[in-house]
mmCIF file of C-alpha atoms in Angstrom:
data_model
loop_
_atom_site.group_PDB
_atom_site.id
_atom_site.type_symbol
_atom_site.label_atom_id
_atom_site.label_comp_id
_atom_site.label_asym_id
_atom_site.label_seq_id
_atom_site.Cartn_x
_atom_site.Cartn_y
_atom_site.Cartn_z
ATOM 1 C CA GLY A 14 -25.283 -75.687 -176.165
ATOM 2 C CA ALA A 15 -28.346 -75.814 -173.766
ATOM 3 C CA VAL A 16 -31.072 -78.807 -174.445
ATOM 4 C CA VAL A 17 -34.558 -78.108 -174.207
ATOM 5 C CA SER A 18 -36.824 -81.153 -174.887
ATOM 6 C CA GLN A 19 -40.731 -81.444 -175.389
ATOM 7 C CA HIS A 20 -42.988 -84.508 -175.098
ATOM 8 C CA PRO A 21 -44.923 -85.184 -176.830
ATOM 9 C CA SER A 22 -44.217 -83.946 -179.946
ATOM 10 C CA ARG A 23 -47.288 -84.486 -181.514
ATOM 11 C CA VAL A 24 -50.578 -85.325 -180.102
ATOM 12 C CA ILE A 25 -54.442 -86.010 -181.393
ATOM 13 C CA CYS A 26 -57.160 -85.671 -179.057
ATOM 14 C CA LYS A 27 -60.499 -85.602 -179.238
ATOM 15 C CA SER A 28 -62.622 -82.634 -178.321
ATOM 16 C CA GLY A 29 -63.407 -82.024 -174.422
ATOM 17 C CA THR A 30 -60.181 -84.160 -173.469
ATOM 18 C CA SER A 31 -57.146 -82.543 -171.414
ATOM 19 C CA VAL A 32 -53.635 -82.757 -172.780
ATOM 20 C CA LYS A 33 -50.026 -82.609 -171.197
ATOM 21 C CA ILE A 34 -46.941 -81.341 -172.433
ATOM 22 C CA GLU A 35 -43.949 -81.646 -170.749
ATOM 23 C CA CYS A 36 -40.910 -79.102 -171.164
ATOM 24 C CA ARG A 37 -37.610 -80.360 -169.590
ATOM 25 C CA SER A 38 -34.206 -78.534 -169.526
ATOM 26 C CA LEU A 39 -31.646 -81.333 -170.186
ATOM 27 C CA ASP A 40 -28.386 -79.988 -168.974
ATOM 28 C CA PHE A 41 -29.028 -76.719 -167.325
ATOM 29 C CA GLN A 42 -31.350 -75.511 -164.319
ATOM 30 C CA ALA A 43 -33.820 -73.281 -165.128
ATOM 31 C CA THR A 44 -35.634 -70.549 -162.858
ATOM 32 C CA THR A 45 -37.952 -69.537 -165.504
ATOM 33 C CA MET A 46 -39.598 -71.168 -168.475
ATOM 34 C CA PHE A 47 -41.723 -69.759 -170.680
ATOM 35 C CA TRP A 48 -44.766 -71.179 -172.947
ATOM 36 C CA TYR A 49 -45.323 -69.800 -176.628
ATOM 37 C CA ARG A 50 -48.448 -71.116 -179.011
ATOM 38 C CA GLN A 51 -47.854 -70.595 -182.549
ATOM 39 C CA PHE A 52 -50.484 -70.401 -185.241
ATOM 40 C CA PRO A 53 -49.349 -71.334 -189.103
ATOM 41 C CA LYS A 54 -47.365 -68.435 -191.108
ATOM 42 C CA GLN A 55 -47.411 -66.133 -187.705
ATOM 43 C CA SER A 56 -45.127 -65.404 -185.014
ATOM 44 C CA LEU A 57 -44.354 -66.803 -181.210
ATOM 45 C CA MET A 58 -47.282 -65.766 -178.890
ATOM 46 C CA LEU A 59 -46.393 -65.906 -175.511
ATOM 47 C CA MET A 60 -48.927 -67.758 -173.004
ATOM 48 C CA ALA A 61 -47.538 -67.591 -169.863
ATOM 49 C CA THR A 62 -44.320 -67.432 -167.905
ATOM 50 C CA SER A 63 -43.594 -70.195 -165.470
ATOM 51 C CA ASN A 64 -41.432 -69.984 -162.188
ATOM 52 C CA GLU A 65 -40.036 -73.019 -160.125
ATOM 53 C CA GLY A 66 -42.248 -73.270 -156.774
ATOM 54 C CA SER A 67 -44.628 -70.751 -157.766
ATOM 55 C CA LYS A 68 -47.458 -69.984 -159.780
ATOM 56 C CA ALA A 69 -47.298 -69.147 -163.363
ATOM 57 C CA THR A 70 -48.028 -65.551 -164.806
ATOM 58 C CA TYR A 71 -50.164 -65.391 -167.671
ATOM 59 C CA GLU A 72 -50.569 -62.910 -170.442
ATOM 60 C CA GLN A 73 -53.791 -61.119 -171.270
ATOM 61 C CA GLY A 74 -56.475 -63.258 -172.730
ATOM 62 C CA VAL A 75 -54.879 -66.494 -171.974
ATOM 63 C CA GLU A 76 -57.343 -68.393 -169.760
ATOM 64 C CA LYS A 77 -55.246 -69.731 -166.553
ATOM 65 C CA ASP A 78 -57.996 -72.299 -165.802
ATOM 66 C CA LYS A 79 -57.780 -73.841 -169.326
ATOM 67 C CA PHE A 80 -54.036 -73.635 -169.646
ATOM 68 C CA LEU A 81 -53.022 -75.157 -166.121
ATOM 69 C CA ILE A 82 -48.962 -74.629 -165.907
ATOM 70 C CA ASN A 83 -47.167 -76.231 -163.229
ATOM 71 C CA HIS A 84 -43.286 -75.794 -162.752
ATOM 72 C CA ALA A 85 -42.356 -78.111 -160.161
ATOM 73 C CA SER A 86 -38.501 -78.671 -160.262
ATOM 74 C CA LEU A 87 -35.975 -76.280 -161.756
ATOM 75 C CA THR A 88 -35.930 -78.755 -165.048
ATOM 76 C CA LEU A 89 -39.556 -79.790 -165.598
ATOM 77 C CA SER A 90 -42.597 -77.865 -166.478
ATOM 78 C CA THR A 91 -45.762 -78.638 -168.118
ATOM 79 C CA LEU A 92 -48.959 -77.165 -169.796
ATOM 80 C CA THR A 93 -52.168 -79.039 -169.480
ATOM 81 C CA VAL A 94 -54.724 -77.598 -172.003
ATOM 82 C CA THR A 95 -58.130 -78.687 -170.435
ATOM 83 C CA SER A 96 -61.120 -79.814 -172.135
ATOM 84 C CA ALA A 97 -59.385 -79.159 -175.468
ATOM 85 C CA HIS A 98 -61.605 -77.740 -178.700
ATOM 86 C CA PRO A 99 -60.686 -77.451 -182.008
ATOM 87 C CA GLU A 100 -59.467 -73.742 -181.934
ATOM 88 C CA ASP A 101 -56.900 -75.115 -179.388
ATOM 89 C CA SER A 102 -55.150 -76.805 -182.094
ATOM 90 C CA SER A 103 -51.096 -75.202 -182.516
ATOM 91 C CA PHE A 104 -48.028 -75.657 -182.024
ATOM 92 C CA TYR A 105 -47.019 -75.025 -178.639
ATOM 93 C CA ILE A 106 -43.302 -74.308 -177.823
ATOM 94 C CA CYS A 107 -41.460 -74.034 -174.685
ATOM 95 C CA SER A 108 -38.383 -72.222 -173.841
ATOM 96 C CA ALA A 109 -35.960 -72.147 -170.877
ATOM 97 C CA ARG A 110 -34.068 -69.477 -169.445
ATOM 98 C CA ARG A 111 -30.833 -70.620 -167.341
ATOM 99 C CA LEU A 112 -30.247 -69.907 -163.643
ATOM 100 C CA ALA A 113 -28.925 -65.996 -163.102
ATOM 101 C CA GLY A 114 -25.385 -66.026 -163.412
ATOM 102 C CA ALA A 115 -25.479 -67.046 -166.952
ATOM 103 C CA SER A 116 -23.825 -64.100 -169.093
ATOM 104 C CA THR A 117 -26.468 -63.723 -171.246
ATOM 105 C CA ASP A 118 -30.522 -64.273 -170.962
ATOM 106 C CA THR A 119 -30.783 -66.333 -173.782
ATOM 107 C CA GLN A 120 -33.786 -68.386 -173.713
ATOM 108 C CA TYR A 121 -33.345 -71.993 -175.362
ATOM 109 C CA PHE A 122 -36.404 -73.563 -177.036
ATOM 110 C CA GLY A 123 -37.569 -76.739 -177.200
ATOM 111 C CA PRO A 124 -38.917 -78.461 -180.334
ATOM 112 C CA GLY A 125 -42.271 -78.064 -179.972
ATOM 113 C CA THR A 126 -45.677 -79.693 -179.866
ATOM 114 C CA ARG A 127 -48.178 -80.035 -182.176
ATOM 115 C CA LEU A 128 -51.775 -80.470 -181.031
ATOM 116 C CA THR A 129 -54.610 -81.195 -182.975
ATOM 117 C CA VAL A 130 -57.924 -81.312 -181.606
ATOM 118 C CA LEU A 131 -60.755 -83.388 -183.405
ATOM 119 C CA GLY B 28 -44.962 -55.536 -177.558
ATOM 120 C CA GLU B 29 -46.314 -59.128 -178.858
ATOM 121 C CA SER B 30 -46.793 -60.036 -182.654
ATOM 122 C CA VAL B 31 -50.100 -60.744 -183.311
ATOM 123 C CA GLY B 32 -51.926 -62.377 -186.136
ATOM 124 C CA LEU B 33 -49.249 -60.862 -188.773
ATOM 125 C CA HIS B 34 -48.242 -62.678 -191.762
ATOM 126 C CA LEU B 35 -45.224 -63.356 -192.283
ATOM 127 C CA PRO B 36 -42.943 -61.388 -195.289
ATOM 128 C CA THR B 37 -40.732 -63.408 -197.385
ATOM 129 C CA LEU B 38 -37.456 -62.951 -198.770
ATOM 130 C CA SER B 39 -36.237 -65.213 -201.892
ATOM 131 C CA VAL B 40 -32.825 -65.146 -202.255
ATOM 132 C CA GLN B 41 -30.645 -66.858 -204.957
ATOM 133 C CA GLU B 42 -28.147 -70.016 -203.636
ATOM 134 C CA GLY B 43 -24.857 -68.381 -203.220
ATOM 135 C CA ASP B 44 -25.970 -64.641 -202.593
ATOM 136 C CA ASN B 45 -25.868 -62.959 -199.891
ATOM 137 C CA SER B 46 -29.290 -62.393 -197.621
ATOM 138 C CA ILE B 47 -30.008 -59.584 -195.525
ATOM 139 C CA ILE B 48 -32.772 -59.981 -193.131
ATOM 140 C CA ASN B 49 -34.119 -56.711 -191.133
ATOM 141 C CA CYS B 50 -35.793 -56.160 -188.097
ATOM 142 C CA ALA B 51 -37.106 -53.186 -186.148
ATOM 143 C CA TYR B 52 -37.631 -52.830 -182.279
ATOM 144 C CA SER B 53 -39.715 -50.051 -180.428
ATOM 145 C CA ASN B 54 -38.098 -50.360 -176.940
ATOM 146 C CA SER B 55 -35.153 -48.150 -176.758
ATOM 147 C CA ALA B 56 -34.508 -49.677 -173.185
ATOM 148 C CA SER B 57 -33.722 -53.104 -174.733
ATOM 149 C CA ASP B 58 -30.235 -53.825 -174.778
ATOM 150 C CA TYR B 59 -29.765 -57.433 -175.847
ATOM 151 C CA PHE B 60 -31.128 -58.684 -179.046
ATOM 152 C CA ILE B 61 -30.971 -62.231 -180.610
ATOM 153 C CA TRP B 62 -31.426 -64.050 -183.968
ATOM 154 C CA TYR B 63 -33.628 -67.162 -183.931
ATOM 155 C CA LYS B 64 -33.986 -69.491 -187.118
ATOM 156 C CA GLN B 65 -37.506 -71.825 -186.831
ATOM 157 C CA GLU B 66 -37.806 -74.303 -189.717
ATOM 158 C CA SER B 67 -41.063 -75.887 -190.440
ATOM 159 C CA GLY B 68 -42.229 -77.894 -187.565
ATOM 160 C CA LYS B 69 -39.604 -77.293 -185.291
ATOM 161 C CA GLY B 70 -38.626 -75.026 -182.378
ATOM 162 C CA PRO B 71 -36.553 -71.721 -182.817
ATOM 163 C CA GLN B 72 -32.988 -71.909 -182.822
ATOM 164 C CA PHE B 73 -30.792 -69.899 -181.636
ATOM 165 C CA ILE B 74 -28.116 -68.188 -184.484
ATOM 166 C CA ILE B 75 -26.370 -65.206 -182.738
ATOM 167 C CA ASP B 76 -27.053 -62.471 -180.184
ATOM 168 C CA ILE B 77 -25.765 -58.775 -179.520
ATOM 169 C CA ARG B 78 -25.646 -56.507 -177.285
ATOM 170 C CA SER B 79 -26.328 -52.813 -177.348
ATOM 171 C CA ASN B 80 -22.568 -51.981 -176.208
ATOM 172 C CA MET B 81 -21.618 -53.571 -179.993
ATOM 173 C CA ASP B 82 -22.994 -52.348 -183.544
ATOM 174 C CA LYS B 83 -21.725 -55.452 -185.036
ATOM 175 C CA ARG B 84 -20.813 -59.034 -184.207
ATOM 176 C CA GLN B 85 -19.619 -61.842 -186.474
ATOM 177 C CA GLY B 86 -20.652 -65.616 -186.372
ATOM 178 C CA GLN B 87 -20.051 -68.144 -188.905
ATOM 179 C CA ARG B 88 -21.498 -67.098 -191.896
ATOM 180 C CA VAL B 89 -23.890 -64.597 -190.204
ATOM 181 C CA THR B 90 -23.342 -61.404 -189.058
ATOM 182 C CA VAL B 91 -25.672 -59.385 -186.748
ATOM 183 C CA LEU B 92 -25.673 -55.267 -187.400
ATOM 184 C CA LEU B 93 -27.273 -53.329 -184.603
ATOM 185 C CA ASN B 94 -28.212 -49.656 -185.036
ATOM 186 C CA LYS B 95 -29.772 -48.257 -182.267
ATOM 187 C CA THR B 96 -30.285 -44.643 -183.021
ATOM 188 C CA VAL B 97 -33.002 -45.802 -185.470
ATOM 189 C CA LYS B 98 -33.857 -49.068 -183.493
ATOM 190 C CA HIS B 99 -32.890 -51.490 -186.465
ATOM 191 C CA LEU B 100 -31.220 -54.590 -186.333
ATOM 192 C CA SER B 101 -30.290 -57.045 -189.681
ATOM 193 C CA LEU B 102 -29.131 -60.659 -189.821
ATOM 194 C CA GLN B 103 -26.664 -61.218 -192.829
ATOM 195 C CA ILE B 104 -26.152 -64.420 -194.221
ATOM 196 C CA ALA B 105 -23.453 -65.134 -196.078
ATOM 197 C CA ALA B 106 -23.172 -67.426 -199.374
ATOM 198 C CA THR B 107 -26.803 -68.424 -198.340
ATOM 199 C CA GLN B 108 -27.909 -72.216 -199.031
ATOM 200 C CA PRO B 109 -30.880 -74.064 -199.317
ATOM 201 C CA GLY B 110 -30.619 -75.155 -195.893
ATOM 202 C CA ASP B 111 -30.764 -72.009 -194.806
ATOM 203 C CA SER B 112 -34.529 -71.817 -195.560
ATOM 204 C CA ALA B 113 -36.518 -70.840 -192.698
ATOM 205 C CA VAL B 114 -38.267 -68.117 -190.773
ATOM 206 C CA TYR B 115 -36.123 -66.145 -189.023
ATOM 207 C CA PHE B 116 -37.128 -63.958 -185.780
ATOM 208 C CA CYS B 117 -35.087 -61.053 -184.528
ATOM 209 C CA ALA B 118 -36.173 -60.892 -180.452
ATOM 210 C CA GLU B 119 -35.446 -57.930 -177.861
ATOM 211 C CA ASN B 120 -34.708 -58.061 -174.521
ATOM 212 C CA THR B 121 -33.161 -56.174 -171.499
ATOM 213 C CA LEU B 122 -29.757 -58.068 -169.905
ATOM 214 C CA ASN B 123 -30.577 -58.738 -166.437
ATOM 215 C CA SER B 124 -33.848 -58.575 -166.850
ATOM 216 C CA GLY B 125 -35.312 -61.003 -164.433
ATOM 217 C CA ASN B 126 -38.456 -63.144 -165.574
ATOM 218 C CA THR B 127 -39.234 -61.061 -168.328
ATOM 219 C CA PRO B 128 -39.194 -62.840 -171.580
ATOM 220 C CA LEU B 129 -37.763 -62.247 -175.082
ATOM 221 C CA VAL B 130 -40.065 -60.204 -177.260
ATOM 222 C CA PHE B 131 -40.428 -61.311 -180.828
ATOM 223 C CA GLY B 132 -40.647 -59.579 -184.112
ATOM 224 C CA LYS B 133 -42.932 -60.979 -186.573
ATOM 225 C CA GLY B 134 -40.440 -62.963 -188.675
ATOM 226 C CA THR B 135 -39.406 -63.241 -192.073
ATOM 227 C CA ARG B 136 -39.496 -66.185 -194.407
ATOM 228 C CA LEU B 137 -36.333 -66.863 -196.120
ATOM 229 C CA SER B 138 -36.625 -68.862 -199.182
ATOM 230 C CA VAL B 139 -33.742 -70.228 -200.905
ATOM 231 C CA ILE B 140 -34.049 -70.509 -204.674
ATOM 232 C CA ALA B 141 -31.872 -73.454 -206.020
#
């Protein structure tokens, strides 16, 4: 099956600092990657859609200047949480969709990154 | 639309019994559905999918049923095991949808009682 990795798996940072999270598709090329945020005991909330080589599309209410997304290649997307605050503490999950030509549009998910802002 | 701020319903099942997890979807244009399993502290894991031209699909110990008339999806787990304890999400999409993301349901927490 398709494998998506995330790094780091856990990060603790001080308020006001920036944190970068990497998402990689290890054995397939992904035209599109998605970034989700998940609070405890809740469902996944889509933050943005990231397309290789173009600007990300953000969901309503998600600040693009705070959550910087870069999708520089078909296997790597990064999410940078800038000037992080305690309310940004959450579980961040990326997912990747294969290139067109796959029989389905299945999204494969990374293992998630637990961000704690002190 | 996206599930926002909803607490997860819980289903408790005795080990060895069958589990049935239900999901209602809202978009009648959706033609592709997926069930994901999410264990604590991990990302969602693909379980099984089904297209709208099917009513039923079976995997290993799991069966997905689709009722398009009432826009209802269910996941049946046979002989539930402690390792099945997790949160289960249904997701919907439209095939050949380009860049549109999956839309997730609110999820159901399955607790298996040994």
